[in-house]
Amino acid sequence: MQSSFLFFGALGALVGVGMGAFGAHGLKNMISPEMLTVYQTGVSYQMWHALGLIGIALIRRNEPESKLLNWAGWLMLTGIVLFSGSLYLLAIMGLKELGMVTPFGGVSFLLAWLLLAVYATKKAPASRYSSRSR
């Protein structure tokens, strides 16, 4: 696969849109307003982090071997599964035990963004099209 993060980002956004529509139309009369808010939080975080994965995929085109970007991408995907997934199951199925999983997803998100910030402080790789080659 050319770009796992582009694939998972696009898939995450696709599923996020579907989950958002399901929540807005299918769940609004089935679960409490509080649980609908929990569900919507899962959708929101999934969508933002799906876009984050797509961003990482695009950045990796310049430096495909970056360990920081690779870790950031996998942590972001892990965060989507743990954070958003646990909120979906909590809201729909009432599995309160999954509330213990949600913070691990949140920490995964935080670490992913931290690694992306660290990457941003690193010296940029030499461009093939530097001003000297003109």
PDB file of N, CA and C in Angstrom, residues 13 31 34 38 43 50 53 56 69 73 75-76 92 104 106 113 120 128 130:
ATOM      1  N   ALA A  13     -12.374   9.142   7.946  1.00  0.00           N
ATOM      2  CA  ALA A  13     -13.299  10.225   7.613  1.00  0.00           C
ATOM      3  C   ALA A  13     -14.609   9.656   7.056  1.00  0.00           C
ATOM      4  N   ILE A  31     -31.263   7.317  22.410  1.00  0.00           N
ATOM      5  CA  ILE A  31     -30.397   7.436  23.579  1.00  0.00           C
ATOM      6  C   ILE A  31     -30.604   8.809  24.210  1.00  0.00           C
ATOM      7  N   GLU A  34     -27.501  13.230  26.944  1.00  0.00           N
ATOM      8  CA  GLU A  34     -26.135  13.166  27.470  1.00  0.00           C
ATOM      9  C   GLU A  34     -25.297  12.153  26.679  1.00  0.00           C
ATOM     10  N   VAL A  38     -21.948  12.457  24.160  1.00  0.00           N
ATOM     11  CA  VAL A  38     -20.770  11.584  24.228  1.00  0.00           C
ATOM     12  C   VAL A  38     -20.471  11.020  22.838  1.00  0.00           C
ATOM     13  N   VAL A  43     -17.463  11.280  17.341  1.00  0.00           N
ATOM     14  CA  VAL A  43     -17.473  11.614  15.910  1.00  0.00           C
ATOM     15  C   VAL A  43     -16.529  12.781  15.634  1.00  0.00           C
ATOM     16  N   ALA A  50      -8.826  11.924  11.687  1.00  0.00           N
ATOM     17  CA  ALA A  50      -8.747  11.376  10.329  1.00  0.00           C
ATOM     18  C   ALA A  50      -8.057  12.395   9.424  1.00  0.00           C
ATOM     19  N   LEU A  53      -4.405  12.311  10.152  1.00  0.00           N
ATOM     20  CA  LEU A  53      -3.739  11.192   9.463  1.00  0.00           C
ATOM     21  C   LEU A  53      -3.457  11.539   8.007  1.00  0.00           C
ATOM     22  N   ILE A  56      -0.518  13.825   7.957  1.00  0.00           N
ATOM     23  CA  ILE A  56       0.731  13.082   8.163  1.00  0.00           C
ATOM     24  C   ILE A  56       1.133  12.362   6.884  1.00  0.00           C
ATOM     25  N   LEU A  69       7.182  10.799  12.289  1.00  0.00           N
ATOM     26  CA  LEU A  69       5.905  10.818  11.562  1.00  0.00           C
ATOM     27  C   LEU A  69       5.227   9.459  11.599  1.00  0.00           C
ATOM     28  N   GLY A  73       1.573   8.881  13.262  1.00  0.00           N
ATOM     29  CA  GLY A  73       0.452   8.319  12.514  1.00  0.00           C
ATOM     30  C   GLY A  73      -0.182   7.129  13.214  1.00  0.00           C
ATOM     31  N   LEU A  75       0.005   6.344  16.380  1.00  0.00           N
ATOM     32  CA  LEU A  75      -0.624   6.793  17.630  1.00  0.00           C
ATOM     33  C   LEU A  75      -1.966   7.475  17.352  1.00  0.00           C
ATOM     34  N   MET A  76      -2.034   8.243  16.268  1.00  0.00           N
ATOM     35  CA  MET A  76      -3.283   8.911  15.925  1.00  0.00           C
ATOM     36  C   MET A  76      -4.354   7.873  15.573  1.00  0.00           C
ATOM     37  N   ILE A  92     -23.866   3.919  22.746  1.00  0.00           N
ATOM     38  CA  ILE A  92     -24.853   3.032  22.113  1.00  0.00           C
ATOM     39  C   ILE A  92     -25.214   1.845  22.997  1.00  0.00           C
ATOM     40  N   PHE A 104      -6.798   6.353  27.386  1.00  0.00           N
ATOM     41  CA  PHE A 104      -5.649   5.838  26.636  1.00  0.00           C
ATOM     42  C   PHE A 104      -5.682   6.347  25.188  1.00  0.00           C
ATOM     43  N   GLY A 106      -7.078   9.213  24.359  1.00  0.00           N
ATOM     44  CA  GLY A 106      -6.733  10.623  24.478  1.00  0.00           C
ATOM     45  C   GLY A 106      -5.236  10.840  24.596  1.00  0.00           C
ATOM     46  N   TRP A 113       0.252  14.299  18.451  1.00  0.00           N
ATOM     47  CA  TRP A 113       0.441  15.720  18.154  1.00  0.00           C
ATOM     48  C   TRP A 113       1.785  16.210  18.669  1.00  0.00           C
ATOM     49  N   ALA A 120       8.262  18.986  13.520  1.00  0.00           N
ATOM     50  CA  ALA A 120       8.253  20.328  12.929  1.00  0.00           C
ATOM     51  C   ALA A 120       9.468  21.148  13.351  1.00  0.00           C
ATOM     52  N   ARG A 128      15.188  18.658  -3.328  1.00  0.00           N
ATOM     53  CA  ARG A 128      15.759  18.375  -4.648  1.00  0.00           C
ATOM     54  C   ARG A 128      15.797  19.636  -5.483  1.00  0.00           C
ATOM     55  N   SER A 130      16.460  22.901  -4.497  1.00  0.00           N
ATOM     56  CA  SER A 130      16.966  24.030  -3.721  1.00  0.00           C
ATOM     57  C   SER A 130      17.336  25.190  -4.649  1.00  0.00           C
TER      58      SER A 130
END
